Tab-separated table of C-alpha atoms in Angstrom:
chain	number	residue	atom	x	y	z
A	3	ALA	CA	-0.379	-0.086	-0.074
A	4	LYS	CA	1.357	3.344	-0.579
A	5	HIS	CA	3.116	5.486	2.646
A	6	LYS	CA	-0.374	8.163	3.114
A	7	MET	CA	2.160	11.332	4.391
A	8	ILE	CA	3.820	10.269	0.163
A	9	GLY	CA	2.477	11.416	-3.267
A	10	ASN	CA	2.000	10.179	-6.192
A	11	ILE	CA	4.364	10.973	-8.317
A	12	PRO	CA	2.489	10.456	-12.284
A	13	ASN	CA	4.105	10.203	-15.547
A	14	VAL	CA	6.425	8.631	-14.557
A	15	ALA	CA	7.669	4.394	-13.837
A	16	ARG	CA	9.690	2.759	-11.461
A	17	VAL	CA	11.947	0.331	-12.743
A	18	LEU	CA	13.691	-2.045	-10.317
A	19	TYR	CA	16.225	-4.762	-12.063
A	20	SER	CA	17.268	-7.588	-11.010
A	21	HIS	CA	17.708	-11.262	-10.407
A	22	THR	CA	16.289	-13.813	-8.030
A	23	ASP	CA	20.481	-14.542	-7.073
A	24	TYR	CA	20.270	-11.389	-4.947
A	25	SER	CA	16.496	-12.006	-3.526
A	26	ASP	CA	18.924	-11.679	-0.216
A	27	CYS	CA	18.424	-7.995	-0.970
A	28	TRP	CA	14.962	-8.220	-1.488
A	29	PRO	CA	13.232	-7.890	2.855
A	30	VAL	CA	15.513	-4.611	2.734
A	31	TYR	CA	15.123	-3.530	-0.070
A	32	PHE	CA	10.859	-3.191	-0.646
A	33	GLY	CA	10.473	-2.386	3.033
A	34	GLN	CA	12.278	0.461	2.402
A	35	VAL	CA	10.389	1.297	-0.780
A	36	GLU	CA	7.230	0.310	1.306
A	37	LYS	CA	7.895	2.887	4.154
A	38	TYR	CA	10.118	5.923	2.276
A	39	MET	CA	9.347	5.352	-1.317
A	40	ASN	CA	5.987	4.006	-2.681
A	41	CYS	CA	5.639	6.959	-4.760
A	42	PHE	CA	5.461	6.174	-8.336
A	43	LYS	CA	1.678	5.051	-10.506
A	44	ASN	CA	3.681	1.900	-11.780
A	45	ASN	CA	6.309	0.033	-11.108
A	46	TYR	CA	8.504	-3.366	-13.000
A	47	ILE	CA	10.907	-5.215	-12.142
A	48	LEU	CA	13.303	-6.319	-14.641
A	49	ILE	CA	13.369	-9.913	-13.315
A	50	ASN	CA	15.108	-13.404	-14.861
A	51	LYS	CA	11.818	-15.840	-13.749
A	52	ARG	CA	7.938	-14.940	-11.901
A	53	ASP	CA	8.593	-15.138	-7.627
A	54	SER	CA	6.182	-15.043	-5.418
A	55	ARG	CA	8.268	-12.696	-3.148
A	56	ILE	CA	8.277	-9.859	-4.975
A	57	PRO	CA	4.979	-7.736	-3.603
A	58	SER	CA	1.815	-7.370	-5.639
A	59	TYR	CA	2.515	-3.824	-7.239
A	60	PHE	CA	5.712	-3.966	-9.157
A	61	SER	CA	4.521	-5.784	-12.288
A	62	GLN	CA	7.651	-8.276	-13.423
A	63	ILE	CA	9.060	-8.743	-16.632
A	64	LEU	CA	11.502	-11.425	-17.141
A	65	TYR	CA	14.182	-10.811	-18.825
A	66	ASP	CA	16.847	-14.286	-20.837
A	67	GLU	CA	18.897	-14.650	-17.990
A	68	LYS	CA	20.737	-16.201	-21.355
A	69	LYS	CA	21.525	-12.694	-23.099
A	70	ALA	CA	23.703	-9.895	-21.627
A	71	TYR	CA	22.965	-7.434	-19.245
A	72	VAL	CA	22.279	-4.654	-21.822
A	73	ASP	CA	19.937	-7.529	-23.716
A	74	ARG	CA	17.745	-8.018	-20.800
A	75	LEU	CA	18.001	-4.151	-19.962
A	76	LEU	CA	16.641	-2.822	-23.207
A	77	PHE	CA	13.897	-5.914	-23.929
A	78	GLY	CA	12.992	-4.498	-20.111
A	79	LEU	CA	12.164	-1.069	-20.984
A	80	ASN	CA	11.122	-1.464	-23.997
A	81	GLN	CA	7.263	-2.975	-22.626
A	82	ILE	CA	7.261	0.524	-20.282
A	83	GLN	CA	4.779	3.372	-21.889
A	84	ASP	CA	5.698	5.880	-19.086
A	85	PRO	CA	7.860	8.611	-20.650
A	86	ILE	CA	10.272	8.627	-17.162
A	87	VAL	CA	11.826	6.169	-16.003
A	88	PHE	CA	13.322	5.348	-12.147
A	89	PHE	CA	16.210	3.553	-12.670
A	90	GLU	CA	18.379	1.357	-10.303
A	91	HIS	CA	19.169	-1.917	-8.879
A	92	GLU	CA	18.185	-4.090	-5.756
A	93	ASP	CA	20.950	-3.179	-3.867
A	94	MET	CA	19.874	0.472	-4.054
A	95	ILE	CA	18.270	1.559	-0.936
A	96	VAL	CA	16.781	4.077	0.173
A	97	LYS	CA	17.362	5.029	3.890
A	98	SER	CA	14.643	7.965	4.886
A	99	MET	CA	12.130	9.583	2.740
A	100	PRO	CA	12.663	11.517	-0.154
A	101	ASN	CA	11.558	15.101	-1.458
A	102	THR	CA	8.618	13.715	-3.505
A	103	SER	CA	7.865	17.271	-5.386
A	104	LEU	CA	11.717	17.642	-5.578
A	105	ILE	CA	11.822	14.658	-8.039
A	106	GLU	CA	8.624	15.567	-9.828
A	107	ASN	CA	9.428	18.687	-10.507
A	108	TYR	CA	13.099	17.369	-11.886
A	109	SER	CA	10.760	14.479	-14.144
A	110	LYS	CA	9.201	17.292	-15.659
A	111	ILE	CA	12.698	19.114	-16.589
A	112	ILE	CA	13.750	16.254	-18.586
A	113	LYS	CA	9.902	15.753	-20.304
A	114	THR	CA	10.381	19.366	-21.886
A	115	LYS	CA	13.037	21.882	-22.680
A	116	THR	CA	13.963	24.579	-19.765
A	117	ILE	CA	15.284	28.156	-20.474
A	118	HIS	CA	17.866	28.775	-18.086
A	119	ASN	CA	20.347	32.247	-18.865
A	120	PHE	CA	18.977	32.725	-21.898
A	121	PHE	CA	19.518	29.161	-23.846
A	122	PRO	CA	17.409	26.674	-23.525
A	123	ILE	CA	18.366	23.314	-21.959
A	124	ARG	CA	17.188	19.894	-21.330
A	125	PHE	CA	18.120	16.567	-19.052
A	126	ASP	CA	18.483	13.391	-20.469
A	127	VAL	CA	19.511	11.847	-16.902
A	128	ILE	CA	19.095	12.978	-13.424
A	129	ARG	CA	21.366	10.667	-10.894
A	130	LEU	CA	19.883	11.064	-7.580
A	131	VAL	CA	23.282	11.150	-6.431
A	132	GLN	CA	27.037	11.369	-6.510
A	133	GLY	CA	29.100	8.561	-8.234
A	134	GLY	CA	32.252	8.557	-10.164
A	135	LYS	CA	34.961	11.266	-10.506
A	136	PHE	CA	33.684	15.096	-12.707
A	137	PHE	CA	33.223	17.909	-12.617
A	138	SER	CA	30.027	20.212	-12.273
A	139	VAL	CA	28.930	23.542	-12.272
A	140	PRO	CA	25.454	24.521	-10.172
A	141	LEU	CA	22.298	25.413	-12.297
A	142	VAL	CA	21.169	29.302	-10.810
A	143	GLY	CA	17.381	29.399	-10.571
A	144	LYS	CA	14.167	28.426	-7.476
A	145	LYS	CA	13.308	25.184	-10.375
A	146	PHE	CA	16.838	23.690	-10.301
A	147	LYS	CA	17.318	23.463	-6.630
A	148	LYS	CA	20.989	21.199	-5.559
A	149	LEU	CA	21.297	20.358	-9.439
A	150	ARG	CA	24.254	20.326	-11.157
A	151	ILE	CA	25.345	19.810	-14.799
A	152	ILE	CA	28.235	16.811	-14.760
A	153	SER	CA	30.890	18.363	-17.299
A	154	ARG	CA	31.277	16.369	-20.557
A	155	PHE	CA	35.699	16.751	-20.373
A	156	SER	CA	34.781	14.519	-16.945
A	157	ILE	CA	36.815	11.479	-16.304
A	158	TRP	CA	33.994	9.976	-15.916
A	159	ILE	CA	30.618	10.853	-16.663
A	160	PHE	CA	28.446	7.936	-16.310
A	161	SER	CA	27.430	5.287	-14.125
A	162	LEU	CA	24.445	3.198	-12.689
A	163	GLN	CA	23.088	5.426	-10.009
A	164	PRO	CA	19.368	6.234	-8.747
A	165	SER	CA	18.357	7.836	-11.596
A	166	LEU	CA	15.563	9.393	-13.669
A	167	TRP	CA	15.955	9.024	-16.889
A	168	SER	CA	14.637	9.909	-20.029
A	169	LEU	CA	12.978	6.536	-21.415
A	170	SER	CA	13.529	6.609	-24.896
A	171	ARG	CA	17.451	8.809	-24.745
A	172	ILE	CA	18.305	5.042	-22.284
A	173	GLN	CA	16.940	3.120	-24.940
A	174	GLU	CA	19.288	4.395	-27.200
A	175	ILE	CA	21.513	4.687	-25.438
A	176	LEU	CA	21.872	0.962	-24.717
A	177	LEU	CA	20.782	0.271	-27.952
A	178	ASN	CA	24.863	1.181	-29.007
A	179	HIS	CA	26.362	-1.008	-26.243
A	180	THR	CA	24.169	-4.091	-26.942
A	181	GLY	CA	25.689	-7.530	-25.508
A	182	GLU	CA	28.045	-5.598	-23.245
A	183	SER	CA	27.854	-6.758	-20.068
A	184	ILE	CA	27.502	-4.689	-17.214
A	185	TRP	CA	30.783	-3.192	-16.280
A	186	GLU	CA	30.960	-2.822	-20.344
A	187	PHE	CA	28.318	-1.240	-20.543
A	188	GLU	CA	29.288	0.806	-17.651
A	189	ARG	CA	32.868	1.090	-19.003
A	190	LYS	CA	32.267	1.838	-22.674
A	191	ALA	CA	28.684	4.537	-21.322
A	192	GLN	CA	31.848	6.988	-20.879
A	193	TRP	CA	31.663	7.546	-24.515
A	194	SER	CA	28.546	8.116	-25.571
A	195	PHE	CA	27.666	10.638	-23.327
A	196	ARG	CA	30.387	12.316	-24.539
A	197	LYS	CA	28.681	12.115	-28.367
A	198	PRO	CA	26.187	14.212	-30.176
A	199	THR	CA	22.946	12.281	-31.452
A	200	ARG	CA	20.658	12.630	-33.233
A	201	ARG	CA	17.819	13.815	-31.412
A	202	SER	CA	18.696	16.891	-29.397
A	203	GLY	CA	22.840	17.336	-29.725
A	204	THR	CA	25.341	16.337	-26.997
A	205	LEU	CA	23.528	13.945	-24.174
A	206	ARG	CA	22.720	16.033	-21.191
A	207	GLU	CA	23.302	14.456	-17.544
A	208	GLY	CA	22.339	16.399	-14.370
A	209	LEU	CA	23.607	15.786	-10.593
A	210	LEU	CA	21.199	15.808	-7.999
A	211	LYS	CA	24.349	16.516	-5.211
A	212	SER	CA	22.389	16.527	-1.208
């Protein structure tokens, strides 16, 4: 059941990637979600086989575990309709009540272009935790509270962290890395983030810095 004090964030689907080999994390993960962060209308888990220990409010999308990590993820995301996804793994456990209004505001920034300092800006992904070696600069303005732009010249620009993603953009990135393991993808995707893309030029990543 949804926590009565947590608002529902529209047009954003939670997408959890997991495997039954890591089910020892599930009691803590699902317990903390129910306690603090059951705030999305649609919740999906990408999993290797159906499991009764997964809460009923998570729709189970079954991937072929013979496939590589990127192909599993791409298959699962292709089943989802929501324009924005909140992506995480089962060991990325929330510890306290999040600012859901801030998350909703950032989902709107991903969905539409925003004018900042007279220039249009659009984020494809907003990371909700810090991770990796990077340079970043803060954005000024009430709607950009705590938000920073990660420089494309950073050593480590991309990490698999709890993040808000444009669904179409994460699918586009994954298509460039089919057949790769999770470690290969995280390493090689650094270059994907630096290349111009067909849809809107350079991919932009934001960081929610606490």
